[in-house]
Amino acid sequence: MTSRATRPHRLAAKDITLSRWRHGFKSRWGCQQNRGCADPADRGATNAVLGSTWACLRGADWAVSNPERASGPGATGEAVTALELLGIMWRIRFFEEEVPRLQRAGLARGLLHLSVGQEGVAAGTCAMLRRDDLLYTGHRGHGHAIAKGVPLRGLFAELMGRLDGVCRGLGGSMHIVDVEHGLMGATGVVGGNIPLAVGSAMTARLGAREQLTVVLFGDGAVQTGYFHESVNLAALWRLPLVFVCENNGFAEFTPRSAHTTVERVCDVVAPYGLARQTVDGSDVIAVREAFGVLAAAARGGEGPALLECLTYRLRGHYEGDAQKYRAAISQAEWRDRDPIARLRRRGVSEGWFTDEAAAVAEGAAKEAVDEAARLARESTAPPLELMERLVYAQLEPA
Amino acid sequence: MTYVKAVNAALAGAMRADPRVVVMGEDVAEGGPYTATAGLAEEFGRQRVIDTPISEATVCGVAIGAAQSGLRPVLEIMYIDFVALALDQLVNQAAKAHFMSGGQLRVPLVLRTQGGAGHRSGAQHSQSLESWLVHTPGLKVVMPARAVDAAGLLASAIADPNPVVVIEHKALYFRREDVPDPVEAVPLGVARTARNGRDVTIVAFSRLVYEALEAAEQLASEGIDAEVIDARTLVPFDLEAVLGSVSRTGRLVVAHEAVRQGGFGAEIASAVHEAAFDLLRAPVQRVGARFTPVPFSGPLEDAYVPGRAEICAAVRATLVS
């Protein structure tokens, strides 16, 4: 399972049509899929009651309703796709670079884990998904959320604990959820939601939906029992699930070699028979290509897969980490590791886009991030009564 | 109908009524060790009656992920002792998903399990661990004593949009009672007066309800008229029902099989003290197991498990002052 991909995977128009699974789901389950929900605090909650109900409602026109992704990576040709990937990575980079500024200003508090240097994985995987595909991530998930289409303003506001945050300020940096965009969970307990992704994939299978679940985690999570038990179940049940490991070589402060004798995560899952591939996570085109092949197979019923992306975490485990445990990266090495600089060089040399177009994409991303951060500051803190109200979900009206 | 058959009937009824309901757990397709899921695989197929490996932590997470994606899983953890393995998932994922997502996610999950001592099963298959669960906002906790409540509360738990832990008692599984067919839902959070009395209120749940009723009969022969309240649900707890009774009796005993130290009885006692101190004519008395693991040896286990004698002694203590 190492050389099946010969060209970047592209989503065909038929892939975006959701009517097939909708019909499958209805006939299989024969139940009412949507009920009204009067409480605005429960926005989206009704959707979650039936998995992809939101996709059922909005899925057919998602491209129209989401101008950010109107064309969709891969939909209109390689050159545009590469430029879009560059734009997504710039948005992630600028977002992550804004976070420490918000932290220093006292606006973003708490534990902040940034993904600077790992943008190639987010863009090469999450941006390849359909809106109704389900995504789970961990504590370092800002980039994944952005690549999946979660609005920047809602993300900033969430990090600031504001009412307009995607989780109304009740989740925070480590717990970004945006059901409307298929982001179903982010966990601060390392590896803790890998089983949830198995459950979502199981639901898609039972509902005969053409829906993929993807879970992203770091190499530290591979040493949890959850990872091994989940891989076992996903393989046993041949679920439409792709495990994506961002192997940045460090579990918090400690190098991988101090925690395990198994160097490559792909080797860990070999006995379970998963389709698997290790790629250079700083090469977004390689990530996209490998992920496309594995995702298409998993979606098509060929069983789960694991994509291991070797990547580099430029900043510390969290903001404020003194990083005494490793040497600073040299300029030359960073030039080679930086996924954005690499795609820009390659895109221009391959003729996928001009340097001017790349500069425009960079400027647009910067503008979008700055505007989102500015708007997020205008949001207010959530009302105190919200925390009491959201401990338990209310019964849906009959 | 036996208690375990009532559970079985409630599961079958829920699965017939709602195709989103699936049953998961170790050996469930074979019916499980107590036959709670017997016959379900035959009627609903193995797509909906899902045998899982012995991976409690992950399987609980799978059920949570399935619940927030559209199914209504009823997960069986064979013994509550093994819930310890799944606590991370229950506490850090299931209980907080709705809250942390700002109301976007719902986890309509039921975790069925059974606890309790008396079967010579040793210290890892006999515990009463509800205290670990009631301390977690976001979970609901149910401990039925009667077959009719085991079925009716389970039906309500499956319909509830939140994670609900239903703790059955292995020593009650084969008690026989009349249960309506089809099962009638019993609302969560509503206690039941099992016996009316004037002198003292005994609040109990699960197996200790029967011990409290036997204690009340014995006390009646001594001229003490005890009221027995079956709490049925611990979270949300029906404090109003208890306060209403205490306002008449002025005396309260709380009784459970779990270890007394840090037990739910302490929470009830404290809540009643706070809300109705001036109604009490004596300090609230607690009945619970001593602070040891459940012993294996027969005479020791019999001495360990709290019951009628301990409840009678506690009632008499409230009457001294």
JSON list of C-alpha atoms in Angstrom, two decimals, chain A residues 143-245:
[
{"chain": "A", "resi": 143, "resn": "GLY", "atom": "CA", "xyz": [-5.47, 23.98, 11.58]},
{"chain": "A", "resi": 144, "resn": "HIS", "atom": "CA", "xyz": [-7.70, 20.97, 11.05]},
{"chain": "A", "resi": 145, "resn": "ALA", "atom": "CA", "xyz": [-10.76, 23.04, 11.88]},
{"chain": "A", "resi": 146, "resn": "ILE", "atom": "CA", "xyz": [-9.75, 25.81, 9.47]},
{"chain": "A", "resi": 147, "resn": "ALA", "atom": "CA", "xyz": [-9.06, 23.34, 6.66]},
{"chain": "A", "resi": 148, "resn": "LYS", "atom": "CA", "xyz": [-12.46, 21.69, 7.24]},
{"chain": "A", "resi": 149, "resn": "GLY", "atom": "CA", "xyz": [-14.13, 25.05, 6.75]},
{"chain": "A", "resi": 150, "resn": "VAL", "atom": "CA", "xyz": [-14.84, 26.19, 10.31]},
{"chain": "A", "resi": 151, "resn": "PRO", "atom": "CA", "xyz": [-15.20, 30.01, 10.22]},
{"chain": "A", "resi": 152, "resn": "LEU", "atom": "CA", "xyz": [-12.14, 31.90, 11.45]},
{"chain": "A", "resi": 153, "resn": "ARG", "atom": "CA", "xyz": [-14.12, 34.39, 13.50]},
{"chain": "A", "resi": 154, "resn": "GLY", "atom": "CA", "xyz": [-15.91, 31.64, 15.42]},
{"chain": "A", "resi": 155, "resn": "LEU", "atom": "CA", "xyz": [-12.56, 30.01, 16.10]},
{"chain": "A", "resi": 156, "resn": "PHE", "atom": "CA", "xyz": [-10.94, 33.17, 17.39]},
{"chain": "A", "resi": 157, "resn": "ALA", "atom": "CA", "xyz": [-13.99, 33.98, 19.48]},
{"chain": "A", "resi": 158, "resn": "GLU", "atom": "CA", "xyz": [-13.91, 30.47, 20.93]},
{"chain": "A", "resi": 159, "resn": "LEU", "atom": "CA", "xyz": [-10.25, 30.84, 21.93]},
{"chain": "A", "resi": 160, "resn": "MET", "atom": "CA", "xyz": [-11.26, 34.10, 23.61]},
{"chain": "A", "resi": 161, "resn": "GLY", "atom": "CA", "xyz": [-14.16, 32.49, 25.49]},
{"chain": "A", "resi": 162, "resn": "ARG", "atom": "CA", "xyz": [-16.76, 34.62, 23.75]},
{"chain": "A", "resi": 163, "resn": "LEU", "atom": "CA", "xyz": [-20.41, 33.98, 22.98]},
{"chain": "A", "resi": 164, "resn": "ASP", "atom": "CA", "xyz": [-19.79, 34.02, 19.24]},
{"chain": "A", "resi": 165, "resn": "GLY", "atom": "CA", "xyz": [-17.25, 31.23, 19.53]},
{"chain": "A", "resi": 166, "resn": "VAL", "atom": "CA", "xyz": [-18.16, 28.06, 17.65]},
{"chain": "A", "resi": 167, "resn": "CYS", "atom": "CA", "xyz": [-18.91, 26.47, 21.03]},
{"chain": "A", "resi": 168, "resn": "ARG", "atom": "CA", "xyz": [-20.24, 29.67, 22.60]},
{"chain": "A", "resi": 169, "resn": "GLY", "atom": "CA", "xyz": [-17.06, 29.96, 24.59]},
{"chain": "A", "resi": 170, "resn": "LEU", "atom": "CA", "xyz": [-17.71, 26.78, 26.58]},
{"chain": "A", "resi": 171, "resn": "GLY", "atom": "CA", "xyz": [-15.16, 24.61, 24.81]},
{"chain": "A", "resi": 172, "resn": "GLY", "atom": "CA", "xyz": [-11.97, 26.54, 24.22]},
{"chain": "A", "resi": 173, "resn": "SER", "atom": "CA", "xyz": [-8.91, 25.86, 22.12]},
{"chain": "A", "resi": 174, "resn": "MET", "atom": "CA", "xyz": [-8.75, 22.13, 22.87]},
{"chain": "A", "resi": 175, "resn": "HIS", "atom": "CA", "xyz": [-12.46, 21.43, 22.34]},
{"chain": "A", "resi": 176, "resn": "ILE", "atom": "CA", "xyz": [-13.43, 22.92, 19.00]},
{"chain": "A", "resi": 177, "resn": "VAL", "atom": "CA", "xyz": [-16.67, 21.44, 17.66]},
{"chain": "A", "resi": 178, "resn": "ASP", "atom": "CA", "xyz": [-18.57, 22.66, 14.62]},
{"chain": "A", "resi": 179, "resn": "VAL", "atom": "CA", "xyz": [-21.24, 20.16, 13.71]},
{"chain": "A", "resi": 180, "resn": "GLU", "atom": "CA", "xyz": [-22.34, 22.17, 10.70]},
{"chain": "A", "resi": 181, "resn": "HIS", "atom": "CA", "xyz": [-18.91, 21.63, 9.17]},
{"chain": "A", "resi": 182, "resn": "GLY", "atom": "CA", "xyz": [-18.61, 18.04, 10.34]},
{"chain": "A", "resi": 183, "resn": "LEU", "atom": "CA", "xyz": [-16.09, 18.71, 13.10]},
{"chain": "A", "resi": 184, "resn": "MET", "atom": "CA", "xyz": [-17.47, 16.36, 15.72]},
{"chain": "A", "resi": 185, "resn": "GLY", "atom": "CA", "xyz": [-14.95, 16.62, 18.48]},
{"chain": "A", "resi": 186, "resn": "ALA", "atom": "CA", "xyz": [-11.56, 17.66, 19.76]},
{"chain": "A", "resi": 187, "resn": "THR", "atom": "CA", "xyz": [-10.10, 16.17, 22.89]},
{"chain": "A", "resi": 188, "resn": "GLY", "atom": "CA", "xyz": [-7.70, 17.37, 25.53]},
{"chain": "A", "resi": 189, "resn": "VAL", "atom": "CA", "xyz": [-7.23, 13.78, 26.73]},
{"chain": "A", "resi": 190, "resn": "VAL", "atom": "CA", "xyz": [-4.65, 12.51, 24.27]},
{"chain": "A", "resi": 191, "resn": "GLY", "atom": "CA", "xyz": [-6.14, 9.70, 22.18]},
{"chain": "A", "resi": 192, "resn": "GLY", "atom": "CA", "xyz": [-9.44, 10.01, 24.03]},
{"chain": "A", "resi": 193, "resn": "ASN", "atom": "CA", "xyz": [-11.65, 10.51, 21.01]},
{"chain": "A", "resi": 194, "resn": "ILE", "atom": "CA", "xyz": [-10.15, 7.96, 18.65]},
{"chain": "A", "resi": 195, "resn": "PRO", "atom": "CA", "xyz": [-12.91, 5.53, 19.80]},
{"chain": "A", "resi": 196, "resn": "LEU", "atom": "CA", "xyz": [-15.56, 8.17, 19.07]},
{"chain": "A", "resi": 197, "resn": "ALA", "atom": "CA", "xyz": [-14.40, 8.27, 15.47]},
{"chain": "A", "resi": 198, "resn": "VAL", "atom": "CA", "xyz": [-14.88, 4.50, 15.32]},
{"chain": "A", "resi": 199, "resn": "GLY", "atom": "CA", "xyz": [-18.43, 5.05, 16.60]},
{"chain": "A", "resi": 200, "resn": "SER", "atom": "CA", "xyz": [-19.16, 7.66, 13.94]},
{"chain": "A", "resi": 201, "resn": "ALA", "atom": "CA", "xyz": [-17.83, 5.37, 11.24]},
{"chain": "A", "resi": 202, "resn": "MET", "atom": "CA", "xyz": [-19.94, 2.54, 12.64]},
{"chain": "A", "resi": 203, "resn": "THR", "atom": "CA", "xyz": [-23.01, 4.76, 12.43]},
{"chain": "A", "resi": 204, "resn": "ALA", "atom": "CA", "xyz": [-22.26, 5.64, 8.81]},
{"chain": "A", "resi": 205, "resn": "ARG", "atom": "CA", "xyz": [-21.88, 1.97, 8.02]},
{"chain": "A", "resi": 206, "resn": "LEU", "atom": "CA", "xyz": [-25.14, 0.99, 9.70]},
{"chain": "A", "resi": 207, "resn": "GLY", "atom": "CA", "xyz": [-26.93, 3.83, 7.96]},
{"chain": "A", "resi": 208, "resn": "ALA", "atom": "CA", "xyz": [-25.44, 2.84, 4.61]},
{"chain": "A", "resi": 209, "resn": "ARG", "atom": "CA", "xyz": [-24.16, 6.38, 4.20]},
{"chain": "A", "resi": 210, "resn": "GLU", "atom": "CA", "xyz": [-21.32, 7.26, 1.86]},
{"chain": "A", "resi": 211, "resn": "GLN", "atom": "CA", "xyz": [-19.68, 9.18, 4.63]},
{"chain": "A", "resi": 212, "resn": "LEU", "atom": "CA", "xyz": [-16.08, 9.11, 5.71]},
{"chain": "A", "resi": 213, "resn": "THR", "atom": "CA", "xyz": [-14.82, 9.65, 9.23]},
{"chain": "A", "resi": 214, "resn": "VAL", "atom": "CA", "xyz": [-11.30, 10.94, 9.79]},
{"chain": "A", "resi": 215, "resn": "VAL", "atom": "CA", "xyz": [-9.49, 11.20, 13.11]},
{"chain": "A", "resi": 216, "resn": "LEU", "atom": "CA", "xyz": [-6.26, 13.14, 13.53]},
{"chain": "A", "resi": 217, "resn": "PHE", "atom": "CA", "xyz": [-3.89, 12.63, 16.44]},
{"chain": "A", "resi": 218, "resn": "GLY", "atom": "CA", "xyz": [-0.22, 12.96, 17.25]},
{"chain": "A", "resi": 219, "resn": "ASP", "atom": "CA", "xyz": [2.34, 10.21, 17.63]},
{"chain": "A", "resi": 220, "resn": "GLY", "atom": "CA", "xyz": [1.95, 10.46, 21.41]},
{"chain": "A", "resi": 221, "resn": "ALA", "atom": "CA", "xyz": [-1.58, 9.08, 21.10]},
{"chain": "A", "resi": 222, "resn": "VAL", "atom": "CA", "xyz": [-0.28, 5.94, 19.42]},
{"chain": "A", "resi": 223, "resn": "GLN", "atom": "CA", "xyz": [0.95, 4.72, 22.81]},
{"chain": "A", "resi": 224, "resn": "THR", "atom": "CA", "xyz": [-2.58, 4.81, 24.27]},
{"chain": "A", "resi": 225, "resn": "GLY", "atom": "CA", "xyz": [-4.70, 1.72, 24.56]},
{"chain": "A", "resi": 226, "resn": "TYR", "atom": "CA", "xyz": [-7.45, 3.63, 22.78]},
{"chain": "A", "resi": 227, "resn": "PHE", "atom": "CA", "xyz": [-5.41, 3.70, 19.59]},
{"chain": "A", "resi": 228, "resn": "HIS", "atom": "CA", "xyz": [-4.74, -0.04, 19.56]},
{"chain": "A", "resi": 229, "resn": "GLU", "atom": "CA", "xyz": [-8.27, -1.02, 20.57]},
{"chain": "A", "resi": 230, "resn": "SER", "atom": "CA", "xyz": [-9.75, 1.35, 18.01]},
{"chain": "A", "resi": 231, "resn": "VAL", "atom": "CA", "xyz": [-7.57, 0.11, 15.17]},
{"chain": "A", "resi": 232, "resn": "ASN", "atom": "CA", "xyz": [-8.59, -3.42, 16.08]},
{"chain": "A", "resi": 233, "resn": "LEU", "atom": "CA", "xyz": [-12.31, -2.59, 15.97]},
{"chain": "A", "resi": 234, "resn": "ALA", "atom": "CA", "xyz": [-12.10, -0.52, 12.79]},
{"chain": "A", "resi": 235, "resn": "ALA", "atom": "CA", "xyz": [-10.27, -3.34, 11.02]},
{"chain": "A", "resi": 236, "resn": "LEU", "atom": "CA", "xyz": [-12.62, -5.99, 12.41]},
{"chain": "A", "resi": 237, "resn": "TRP", "atom": "CA", "xyz": [-15.69, -4.11, 11.20]},
{"chain": "A", "resi": 238, "resn": "ARG", "atom": "CA", "xyz": [-14.04, -2.75, 7.99]},
{"chain": "A", "resi": 239, "resn": "LEU", "atom": "CA", "xyz": [-15.21, 0.75, 8.78]},
{"chain": "A", "resi": 240, "resn": "PRO", "atom": "CA", "xyz": [-15.02, 3.81, 6.50]},
{"chain": "A", "resi": 241, "resn": "LEU", "atom": "CA", "xyz": [-12.42, 5.48, 8.70]},
{"chain": "A", "resi": 242, "resn": "VAL", "atom": "CA", "xyz": [-9.02, 7.01, 8.08]},
{"chain": "A", "resi": 243, "resn": "PHE", "atom": "CA", "xyz": [-6.61, 7.41, 10.97]},
{"chain": "A", "resi": 244, "resn": "VAL", "atom": "CA", "xyz": [-4.22, 10.29, 10.35]},
{"chain": "A", "resi": 245, "resn": "CYS", "atom": "CA", "xyz": [-1.18, 10.48, 12.60]}
]
